[in-house]
Amino acid sequence: MEKPPADPDADFTFTVVPAQEQVLPGGSLDCDVRLAWTQATGGDVTWNLVSPPAGIELQPFTLSAGETRGTLRIRIGGGTAPGSYSLTLQGRSGSVTKQVTLAVTVGKPGDLVVNWVVPTPVSVRPTTC
């Protein structure tokens, strides 16, 4: 059975989860993006930052039709002042746009940066002597 064609103006929602609590100037922040279509499946979704502060930029990021998860990267310029920033991330598919707010903390050089890592199960085989 053939799938119906993607609706370029389909409605969607998305979530963004940063991989770490803070990022240092000159670094980058990876974020897990999860996309959900509300009814019909849409086409490509492209993301951008709306009026980002100087020194903070989003690398070009698009989820192609059929993809629902990906990792976007926000770059923090070396001269970005330490502090808390509220970034507006906007996704667009056809004429539909959605926005979420992402809190980002830029640390000072010398600060400890913690990354969240999901452990991968490891199988252990018994050995025989």
PDB file of C-alpha atoms in Angstrom:
ATOM      1  CA  MET A   1       0.000   0.000   0.000  1.00  0.00           C
ATOM      2  CA  GLU A   2       1.344   3.417  -0.939  1.00  0.00           C
ATOM      3  CA  LYS A   3       1.866   6.077   1.694  1.00  0.00           C
ATOM      4  CA  PRO A   4      -0.022   9.342   1.116  1.00  0.00           C
ATOM      5  CA  PRO A   5       2.168  12.224  -0.040  1.00  0.00           C
ATOM      6  CA  ALA A   6       3.590  14.524   2.632  1.00  0.00           C
ATOM      7  CA  ASP A   7       1.518  17.617   3.380  1.00  0.00           C
ATOM      8  CA  PRO A   8       3.918  20.594   3.145  1.00  0.00           C
ATOM      9  CA  ASP A   9       1.697  22.557   5.553  1.00  0.00           C
ATOM     10  CA  ALA A  10       1.150  19.805   8.139  1.00  0.00           C
ATOM     11  CA  ASP A  11       1.042  20.829  11.801  1.00  0.00           C
ATOM     12  CA  PHE A  12       3.779  19.582  14.130  1.00  0.00           C
ATOM     13  CA  THR A  13       5.296  19.916  17.588  1.00  0.00           C
ATOM     14  CA  PHE A  14       8.890  19.509  18.677  1.00  0.00           C
ATOM     15  CA  THR A  15      11.041  19.313  21.783  1.00  0.00           C
ATOM     16  CA  VAL A  16      14.679  20.238  22.264  1.00  0.00           C
ATOM     17  CA  VAL A  17      16.846  18.769  25.033  1.00  0.00           C
ATOM     18  CA  PRO A  18      20.418  20.050  25.517  1.00  0.00           C
ATOM     19  CA  ALA A  19      23.155  17.458  26.079  1.00  0.00           C
ATOM     20  CA  GLN A  20      24.816  19.473  28.858  1.00  0.00           C
ATOM     21  CA  GLU A  21      23.967  22.060  31.507  1.00  0.00           C
ATOM     22  CA  GLN A  22      26.358  24.713  30.277  1.00  0.00           C
ATOM     23  CA  VAL A  23      28.789  25.441  27.478  1.00  0.00           C
ATOM     24  CA  LEU A  24      32.022  27.414  27.508  1.00  0.00           C
ATOM     25  CA  PRO A  25      32.804  30.318  25.151  1.00  0.00           C
ATOM     26  CA  GLY A  26      34.254  28.920  21.932  1.00  0.00           C
ATOM     27  CA  GLY A  27      32.377  25.637  22.400  1.00  0.00           C
ATOM     28  CA  SER A  28      29.198  24.156  21.027  1.00  0.00           C
ATOM     29  CA  LEU A  29      26.023  22.796  22.552  1.00  0.00           C
ATOM     30  CA  ASP A  30      24.448  19.699  20.999  1.00  0.00           C
ATOM     31  CA  CYS A  31      20.697  19.332  21.445  1.00  0.00           C
ATOM     32  CA  ASP A  32      18.432  16.348  20.796  1.00  0.00           C
ATOM     33  CA  VAL A  33      15.431  17.360  18.666  1.00  0.00           C
ATOM     34  CA  ARG A  34      12.276  15.244  18.550  1.00  0.00           C
ATOM     35  CA  LEU A  35       9.551  16.014  16.039  1.00  0.00           C
ATOM     36  CA  ALA A  36       5.932  14.823  16.098  1.00  0.00           C
ATOM     37  CA  TRP A  37       3.301  15.413  13.429  1.00  0.00           C
ATOM     38  CA  THR A  38      -0.131  16.177  14.849  1.00  0.00           C
ATOM     39  CA  GLN A  39      -2.177  14.569  12.045  1.00  0.00           C
ATOM     40  CA  ALA A  40      -0.782  14.374   8.521  1.00  0.00           C
ATOM     41  CA  THR A  41       2.923  13.776   7.936  1.00  0.00           C
ATOM     42  CA  GLY A  42       4.718  16.810   6.596  1.00  0.00           C
ATOM     43  CA  GLY A  43       7.825  17.467   4.577  1.00  0.00           C
ATOM     44  CA  ASP A  44      11.219  18.832   5.557  1.00  0.00           C
ATOM     45  CA  VAL A  45      11.459  20.889   8.756  1.00  0.00           C
ATOM     46  CA  THR A  46      14.172  23.549   8.980  1.00  0.00           C
ATOM     47  CA  TRP A  47      15.277  25.202  12.230  1.00  0.00           C
ATOM     48  CA  ASN A  48      16.767  28.595  12.997  1.00  0.00           C
ATOM     49  CA  LEU A  49      17.380  30.846  16.001  1.00  0.00           C
ATOM     50  CA  VAL A  50      15.126  33.907  16.232  1.00  0.00           C
ATOM     51  CA  SER A  51      17.149  37.067  17.028  1.00  0.00           C
ATOM     52  CA  PRO A  52      20.026  35.254  18.746  1.00  0.00           C
ATOM     53  CA  PRO A  53      22.442  37.214  20.953  1.00  0.00           C
ATOM     54  CA  ALA A  54      25.730  38.243  19.344  1.00  0.00           C
ATOM     55  CA  GLY A  55      28.159  35.324  19.190  1.00  0.00           C
ATOM     56  CA  ILE A  56      25.535  32.558  19.378  1.00  0.00           C
ATOM     57  CA  GLU A  57      24.543  30.800  16.172  1.00  0.00           C
ATOM     58  CA  LEU A  58      22.815  27.642  15.019  1.00  0.00           C
ATOM     59  CA  GLN A  59      24.546  25.502  12.446  1.00  0.00           C
ATOM     60  CA  PRO A  60      22.163  24.820   9.516  1.00  0.00           C
ATOM     61  CA  PHE A  61      19.772  22.060  10.585  1.00  0.00           C
ATOM     62  CA  THR A  62      16.963  20.309   8.706  1.00  0.00           C
ATOM     63  CA  LEU A  63      15.081  17.080   9.340  1.00  0.00           C
ATOM     64  CA  SER A  64      14.109  15.575   6.012  1.00  0.00           C
ATOM     65  CA  ALA A  65      10.598  14.254   5.382  1.00  0.00           C
ATOM     66  CA  GLY A  66      10.152  11.031   7.359  1.00  0.00           C
ATOM     67  CA  GLU A  67      12.796  11.856   9.996  1.00  0.00           C
ATOM     68  CA  THR A  68      11.571  12.586  13.518  1.00  0.00           C
ATOM     69  CA  ARG A  69      14.784  12.868  15.510  1.00  0.00           C
ATOM     70  CA  GLY A  70      18.149  14.531  15.103  1.00  0.00           C
ATOM     71  CA  THR A  71      20.907  16.506  16.790  1.00  0.00           C
ATOM     72  CA  LEU A  72      21.348  20.205  16.212  1.00  0.00           C
ATOM     73  CA  ARG A  73      24.440  22.164  17.245  1.00  0.00           C
ATOM     74  CA  ILE A  74      24.517  25.680  18.665  1.00  0.00           C
ATOM     75  CA  ARG A  75      27.921  27.376  18.477  1.00  0.00           C
ATOM     76  CA  ILE A  76      29.031  29.791  21.184  1.00  0.00           C
ATOM     77  CA  GLY A  77      31.567  32.384  20.043  1.00  0.00           C
ATOM     78  CA  GLY A  78      34.826  32.768  21.957  1.00  0.00           C
ATOM     79  CA  GLY A  79      33.908  36.328  22.972  1.00  0.00           C
ATOM     80  CA  THR A  80      30.429  35.476  24.285  1.00  0.00           C
ATOM     81  CA  ALA A  81      29.988  36.804  27.825  1.00  0.00           C
ATOM     82  CA  PRO A  82      29.313  34.211  30.541  1.00  0.00           C
ATOM     83  CA  GLY A  83      25.728  34.132  31.793  1.00  0.00           C
ATOM     84  CA  SER A  84      22.257  32.759  31.141  1.00  0.00           C
ATOM     85  CA  TYR A  85      20.636  33.169  27.742  1.00  0.00           C
ATOM     86  CA  SER A  86      17.100  32.436  26.595  1.00  0.00           C
ATOM     87  CA  LEU A  87      17.145  31.321  22.958  1.00  0.00           C
ATOM     88  CA  THR A  88      14.087  31.036  20.733  1.00  0.00           C
ATOM     89  CA  LEU A  89      14.376  28.080  18.374  1.00  0.00           C
ATOM     90  CA  GLN A  90      11.964  28.087  15.438  1.00  0.00           C
ATOM     91  CA  GLY A  91      11.012  25.152  13.225  1.00  0.00           C
ATOM     92  CA  ARG A  92       9.376  25.685   9.835  1.00  0.00           C
ATOM     93  CA  SER A  93       7.630  23.273   7.487  1.00  0.00           C
ATOM     94  CA  GLY A  94       5.863  24.924   4.557  1.00  0.00           C
ATOM     95  CA  SER A  95       3.760  27.751   6.004  1.00  0.00           C
ATOM     96  CA  VAL A  96       3.708  26.275   9.544  1.00  0.00           C
ATOM     97  CA  THR A  97       6.157  27.600  12.150  1.00  0.00           C
ATOM     98  CA  LYS A  98       6.546  26.531  15.771  1.00  0.00           C
ATOM     99  CA  GLN A  99       8.837  27.947  18.464  1.00  0.00           C
ATOM    100  CA  VAL A 100      10.305  26.727  21.733  1.00  0.00           C
ATOM    101  CA  THR A 101      12.495  28.549  24.231  1.00  0.00           C
ATOM    102  CA  LEU A 102      15.785  27.006  25.234  1.00  0.00           C
ATOM    103  CA  ALA A 103      17.739  28.132  28.318  1.00  0.00           C
ATOM    104  CA  VAL A 104      21.499  28.118  27.760  1.00  0.00           C
ATOM    105  CA  THR A 105      24.176  28.894  30.339  1.00  0.00           C
ATOM    106  CA  VAL A 106      27.546  30.085  29.058  1.00  0.00           C
ATOM    107  CA  GLY A 107      30.202  29.375  31.663  1.00  0.00           C
ATOM    108  CA  LYS A 108      33.547  30.983  32.401  1.00  0.00           C
ATOM    109  CA  PRO A 109      36.793  29.407  31.230  1.00  0.00           C
ATOM    110  CA  GLY A 110      37.856  27.071  34.030  1.00  0.00           C
ATOM    111  CA  ASP A 111      34.273  26.070  34.887  1.00  0.00           C
ATOM    112  CA  LEU A 112      33.496  22.378  34.985  1.00  0.00           C
ATOM    113  CA  VAL A 113      31.185  21.303  32.149  1.00  0.00           C
ATOM    114  CA  VAL A 114      29.037  18.207  32.653  1.00  0.00           C
ATOM    115  CA  ASN A 115      27.703  16.239  29.683  1.00  0.00           C
ATOM    116  CA  TRP A 116      24.661  13.968  30.040  1.00  0.00           C
ATOM    117  CA  VAL A 117      25.340  10.559  28.564  1.00  0.00           C
ATOM    118  CA  VAL A 118      22.832   7.746  28.261  1.00  0.00           C
ATOM    119  CA  PRO A 119      24.621   4.494  29.122  1.00  0.00           C
ATOM    120  CA  THR A 120      24.675   1.755  26.532  1.00  0.00           C
ATOM    121  CA  PRO A 121      23.916  -1.762  27.806  1.00  0.00           C
ATOM    122  CA  VAL A 122      26.926  -4.057  27.685  1.00  0.00           C
ATOM    123  CA  SER A 123      26.589  -7.793  27.537  1.00  0.00           C
ATOM    124  CA  VAL A 124      29.054  -9.847  29.533  1.00  0.00           C
ATOM    125  CA  ARG A 125      29.795 -13.405  28.530  1.00  0.00           C
ATOM    126  CA  PRO A 126      30.924 -15.875  31.163  1.00  0.00           C
ATOM    127  CA  THR A 127      34.331 -17.377  30.522  1.00  0.00           C
ATOM    128  CA  THR A 128      35.224 -20.991  31.076  1.00  0.00           C
ATOM    129  CA  CYS A 129      38.579 -22.238  32.264  1.00  0.00           C
TER     130      CYS A 129
END
